[in-house]
Coordinates of C-alpha atoms and ligand atoms in Angstrom, one line a residue:
M281 CA -7.1 -9.4 -27.1
G282 CA -5.2 -6.4 -25.8
I283 CA -5.8 -4.3 -22.6
E284 CA -8.6 -1.7 -22.7
I285 CA -8.8 1.2 -20.3
R286 CA -12.4 2.4 -20.1
K287 CA -13.4 5.5 -18.1
H288 CA -15.7 4.6 -15.2
E289 CA -19.1 6.2 -15.2
G290 CA -18.9 9.4 -13.3
G291 CA -15.9 11.6 -12.5
C292 CA -13.4 9.2 -11.1
G293 CA -11.5 6.1 -12.1
A294 CA -11.2 3.7 -15.0
E295 CA -11.9 0.0 -15.6
V296 CA -9.0 -2.1 -16.9
L297 CA -10.3 -4.8 -19.2
G298 CA -8.6 -7.8 -20.8
V299 CA -6.2 -8.6 -18.0
D300 CA -5.5 -11.4 -15.6
L301 CA -3.6 -10.0 -12.6
N302 CA -1.9 -13.3 -12.1
S303 CA -0.1 -13.1 -15.5
L304 CA 0.6 -9.5 -16.3
S305 CA 3.6 -9.1 -18.5
D306 CA 6.0 -6.2 -18.0
A307 CA 4.4 -4.5 -21.0
D308 CA 1.0 -4.9 -19.5
M309 CA 2.2 -3.5 -16.2
R310 CA 3.4 -0.3 -18.0
I311 CA -0.2 0.2 -19.4
V312 CA -1.8 -0.5 -16.0
R313 CA 0.7 1.8 -14.3
R314 CA -0.2 4.6 -16.7
A315 CA -3.9 4.0 -16.2
Y316 CA -3.4 4.2 -12.4
A317 CA -1.4 7.4 -12.5
D318 CA -3.9 9.0 -14.9
N319 CA -7.2 8.0 -13.2
G320 CA -6.4 7.7 -9.5
V321 CA -8.4 4.5 -9.1
I322 CA -8.5 1.5 -11.4
F323 CA -11.1 -1.3 -11.3
F324 CA -10.7 -5.0 -12.4
R325 CA -13.5 -7.5 -12.8
D326 CA -13.6 -11.3 -12.8
Q327 CA -10.2 -11.8 -11.2
S328 CA -9.3 -14.8 -9.1
L329 CA -6.5 -13.9 -6.6
S330 CA -5.5 -16.1 -3.7
E331 CA -4.0 -14.4 -0.7
D332 CA -0.5 -15.2 -1.9
E333 CA -1.3 -13.8 -5.4
H334 CA -2.8 -10.7 -3.9
I335 CA 0.5 -10.1 -2.1
A336 CA 2.6 -10.9 -5.2
F337 CA 0.6 -8.4 -7.3
A338 CA 1.0 -5.7 -4.5
R339 CA 4.8 -6.3 -4.4
R340 CA 5.0 -5.4 -8.1
W341 CA 4.0 -1.8 -7.0
G342 CA 6.3 -1.4 -4.0
E343 CA 6.7 -2.3 -0.4
I344 CA 3.7 -3.4 1.6
D345 CA 2.6 -1.0 4.4
I346 CA 1.4 -3.2 7.2
N347 CA -1.7 -1.8 8.8
K348 CA -1.3 -0.8 12.5
F349 CA -5.0 -0.8 13.3
F350 CA -7.1 -3.4 11.4
P351 CA -6.9 -7.1 12.3
H352 CA -5.1 -9.1 9.6
I353 CA -6.1 -12.3 7.9
A354 CA -4.8 -15.3 9.7
G355 CA -1.3 -16.1 8.5
Y356 CA -1.0 -13.0 6.4
P357 CA 0.0 -9.8 8.3
E358 CA 0.2 -8.0 4.9
I359 CA -3.6 -8.3 4.4
A360 CA -5.9 -6.2 6.5
A361 CA -9.5 -7.5 7.0
V362 CA -12.0 -4.8 6.1
R363 CA -15.0 -6.6 7.7
K364 CA -18.5 -5.9 8.7
E365 CA -20.2 -8.8 10.5
K366 CA -24.0 -9.4 10.2
A367 CA -24.6 -8.0 13.7
Q368 CA -22.3 -4.9 13.4
K369 CA -23.7 -1.5 12.7
T370 CA -20.5 0.5 12.1
N371 CA -18.4 -0.1 9.0
I372 CA -14.8 0.7 8.1
G373 CA -14.3 3.8 6.0
G374 CA -17.9 5.0 6.1
G375 CA -17.1 8.7 5.3
W376 CA -15.0 10.6 2.8
H377 CA -11.3 10.0 3.5
T378 CA -8.0 9.0 2.1
D379 CA -5.9 6.4 3.8
H380 CA -2.7 7.2 5.8
S381 CA -2.6 10.9 5.3
Y382 CA -1.7 11.1 9.0
D383 CA 1.6 9.3 8.2
R384 CA 4.8 11.4 7.5
I385 CA 5.2 9.3 4.3
P386 CA 1.6 8.5 3.3
A387 CA 0.9 5.2 1.7
M388 CA 0.6 5.2 -2.1
G389 CA -2.6 3.2 -2.4
S390 CA -4.6 0.2 -1.5
I391 CA -5.6 -2.9 -3.4
L392 CA -9.0 -4.0 -2.2
V393 CA -10.3 -7.5 -3.1
A394 CA -13.9 -8.5 -2.6
R395 CA -14.2 -11.7 -0.6
V396 CA -17.8 -11.8 0.9
L397 CA -20.4 -9.4 -0.4
P398 CA -23.9 -8.5 0.7
D399 CA -26.7 -9.3 -1.7
Q400 CA -27.3 -5.6 -2.1
G401 CA -25.4 -2.4 -1.2
G402 CA -21.9 -2.0 0.1
D403 CA -20.7 0.0 -2.9
T404 CA -17.7 2.3 -2.6
L405 CA -17.6 5.9 -3.8
F406 CA -14.4 7.5 -5.1
A407 CA -13.7 11.2 -5.7
N408 CA -11.1 12.6 -8.0
M409 CA -8.7 15.0 -6.3
Y410 CA -7.0 16.0 -9.6
S411 CA -10.4 17.4 -10.8
A412 CA -11.0 18.9 -7.4
Y413 CA -7.8 20.9 -7.7
E414 CA -8.0 21.8 -11.3
T415 CA -11.5 23.3 -11.0
L416 CA -10.7 25.5 -8.0
D417 CA -11.0 29.2 -8.9
D418 CA -7.7 31.1 -9.3
A419 CA -8.0 33.0 -6.0
T420 CA -8.4 29.7 -4.1
K421 CA -5.5 28.1 -5.9
K422 CA -3.4 31.2 -5.0
E423 CA -4.6 31.0 -1.4
I424 CA -3.5 27.4 -0.9
A425 CA -0.2 27.6 -2.8
G426 CA 2.5 27.0 -0.3
L427 CA -0.1 26.2 2.5
K428 CA 0.3 23.1 4.5
A429 CA -2.2 21.1 6.5
V430 CA -2.0 19.0 9.7
H431 CA -3.4 15.4 9.5
S432 CA -4.1 13.2 12.5
N433 CA -5.7 9.9 13.3
A434 CA -6.1 10.4 17.0
H435 CA -9.8 11.1 16.7
V436 CA -10.3 8.0 14.6
F437 CA -8.1 5.3 16.2
G438 CA -7.2 6.8 19.6
S439 CA -8.8 6.3 23.0
N440 CA -12.4 7.5 23.2
A441 CA -12.3 8.0 19.4
Y442 CA -14.5 6.8 16.5
Y443 CA -13.3 3.2 16.5
D444 CA -13.0 2.9 20.3
N445 CA -16.5 1.3 20.5
P446 CA -17.6 -2.2 21.6
E447 CA -17.8 -3.3 17.9
R448 CA -14.3 -2.2 17.0
R449 CA -12.3 -1.9 20.1
E450 CA -9.4 -3.9 18.6
F451 CA -8.8 -1.0 16.2
S452 CA -8.0 1.4 19.0
N453 CA -4.2 1.7 19.2
D454 CA -2.9 4.7 21.1
A455 CA 0.7 3.7 20.5
A456 CA 0.2 4.1 16.7
V457 CA -1.7 7.4 16.6
G458 CA 0.2 10.2 14.9
E459 CA 0.2 13.5 13.1
A460 CA 1.8 14.7 9.9
V461 CA 2.0 17.8 7.8
H462 CA 1.6 17.9 4.1
P463 CA 1.1 20.5 1.3
V464 CA -2.6 21.3 0.7
A465 CA -1.9 21.0 -3.1
I466 CA 0.6 18.3 -3.9
T467 CA 2.4 17.5 -7.2
H468 CA 1.5 13.9 -7.7
P469 CA 4.6 11.7 -7.6
L470 CA 3.5 9.5 -10.5
S471 CA 1.7 11.8 -12.9
G472 CA 3.3 15.2 -12.1
R473 CA -0.2 16.7 -12.0
K474 CA -1.5 18.9 -9.1
A475 CA -4.0 17.3 -6.7
L476 CA -5.9 18.6 -3.7
Y477 CA -4.5 16.8 -0.6
V478 CA -6.8 17.5 2.3
N479 CA -9.6 15.1 3.4
P480 CA -12.5 15.2 5.9
G481 CA -11.4 12.0 7.6
F482 CA -8.0 13.1 8.8
T483 CA -7.2 16.7 8.0
L484 CA -7.6 18.9 11.2
R485 CA -6.3 22.3 10.4
F486 CA -3.7 24.4 8.4
E487 CA -0.2 24.6 9.8
G488 CA 0.1 27.6 12.1
K489 CA -3.7 28.0 12.4
S490 CA -6.2 26.7 15.0
P491 CA -9.0 24.4 13.9
E492 CA -11.4 27.3 14.2
E493 CA -9.3 29.6 12.1
S494 CA -8.8 26.8 9.5
R495 CA -12.5 25.7 9.3
P496 CA -13.9 28.2 6.7
L497 CA -11.3 27.4 4.0
L498 CA -11.0 23.8 4.9
H499 CA -14.8 23.3 4.7
Q500 CA -14.9 25.2 1.5
L501 CA -12.3 22.8 0.0
F502 CA -14.2 19.8 1.3
A503 CA -17.5 21.0 -0.1
H504 CA -15.9 21.7 -3.4
A505 CA -14.2 18.2 -3.6
M506 CA -17.5 16.5 -2.6
K507 CA -19.3 17.8 -5.7
P508 CA -21.0 14.9 -7.4
E509 CA -19.3 15.5 -10.8
F510 CA -15.9 14.5 -9.3
S511 CA -17.1 11.1 -8.0
S512 CA -18.0 7.6 -9.1
R513 CA -19.7 4.7 -7.5
F514 CA -18.2 1.3 -7.7
Q515 CA -20.6 -1.7 -7.4
W516 CA -18.7 -4.8 -6.2
R517 CA -19.2 -8.2 -7.7
P518 CA -17.4 -11.5 -6.9
G519 CA -14.0 -11.2 -8.5
S520 CA -13.9 -7.4 -8.3
I521 CA -10.8 -5.4 -7.3
A522 CA -10.3 -1.7 -6.8
F523 CA -6.9 -0.2 -6.6
W524 CA -6.9 3.4 -5.5
D525 CA -4.2 6.0 -5.2
N526 CA -4.5 7.9 -1.9
R527 CA -2.7 10.9 -3.3
A528 CA -5.2 11.4 -6.1
T529 CA -8.6 10.2 -4.7
W530 CA -10.8 10.0 -1.7
H531 CA -13.1 7.0 -1.0
F532 CA -16.2 6.3 1.0
A533 CA -17.5 2.8 1.9
L534 CA -21.3 3.0 2.0
N535 CA -22.9 1.4 5.0
D536 CA -26.3 0.4 3.7
Y537 CA -26.4 -3.4 4.2
H538 CA -27.2 -4.0 7.9
G539 CA -27.8 -7.6 8.8
E540 CA -25.4 -8.9 6.0
E541 CA -21.7 -9.7 6.0
R542 CA -19.1 -7.9 3.9
L543 CA -15.5 -8.9 3.9
M544 CA -12.8 -7.3 1.8
H545 CA -9.0 -8.0 1.8
R546 CA -6.9 -4.9 1.7
I547 CA -3.2 -4.5 1.0
T548 CA -1.7 -1.1 1.2
V549 CA 1.4 -0.2 -0.8
A550 CA 3.9 2.3 0.7
G551 CA 4.4 5.7 -0.8
V552 CA 6.9 8.6 -0.9
A553 CA 7.1 12.0 0.8
L554 CA 4.7 14.5 -0.7
H555 CA 5.6 17.9 -2.1
Ligands
SIN669 C1 -11.6 1.5 3.2 O1 -10.5 1.0 3.0 O2 -11.8 2.7 3.6 C2 -12.8 0.6 3.0 C3 -13.3 0.6 1.5 C4 -14.4 -0.4 1.3 O3 -14.6 -1.2 2.1 O4 -15.1 -0.3 0.3

């Protein structure tokens, strides 16, 4: 049986069927790479990846970007723990964002493997930034052509910031906070397509403008990209894996399972400078 690429329900992503990620041939990899570039996020079901196999799969895509904020799995600095304990109220990634846009060279994407799931809830939403860009009106496309935006993580990972709370204090890392500037509309390095590259989690303002001056257009772009027709909802099951591209999608981890544990293993793959 060959590989099948099936569009996920909704406006973002595709499911890759008929593969075992532990034994992908080079020809299979070419198909999977194409699906990744075209769809922004790809989903796999019924996989069985040990920590070492997770790392080996990630290395087929590029260098691993070691997370500077999240605790890692014991013995595996490459694997960040995306965990919510039974007693915790906050989750990781509980708002629309894309990872690492605050880095000068933002990460390509993340491979998230489900390890412990709540009985119900804990789905992840994904939004398609190719579609968000392509459906902007011509005047807005013209307005953002050549425009750059400033991204930062200080308000998320710095002192007195979102994660600097008693549940997540270990995430707070002032030494690693940073800012970067990227084009608002990028040409995607793999697909060559245009994608919208601002996100509510980390984009603060346009270059050369204050946050107040930037707000109307920035919020217009966020509201447009959040339209339900560009997004999909991924329901996790044991053996599920999502591999998203930070340059083509946003994601949002729903926090609707208080009192239950959820643990995901995340490996982030390094990217390239964006233009
Ligand atoms: C994240 O990396 O933002 C978390 C995604 C998830 O836990 O579903």
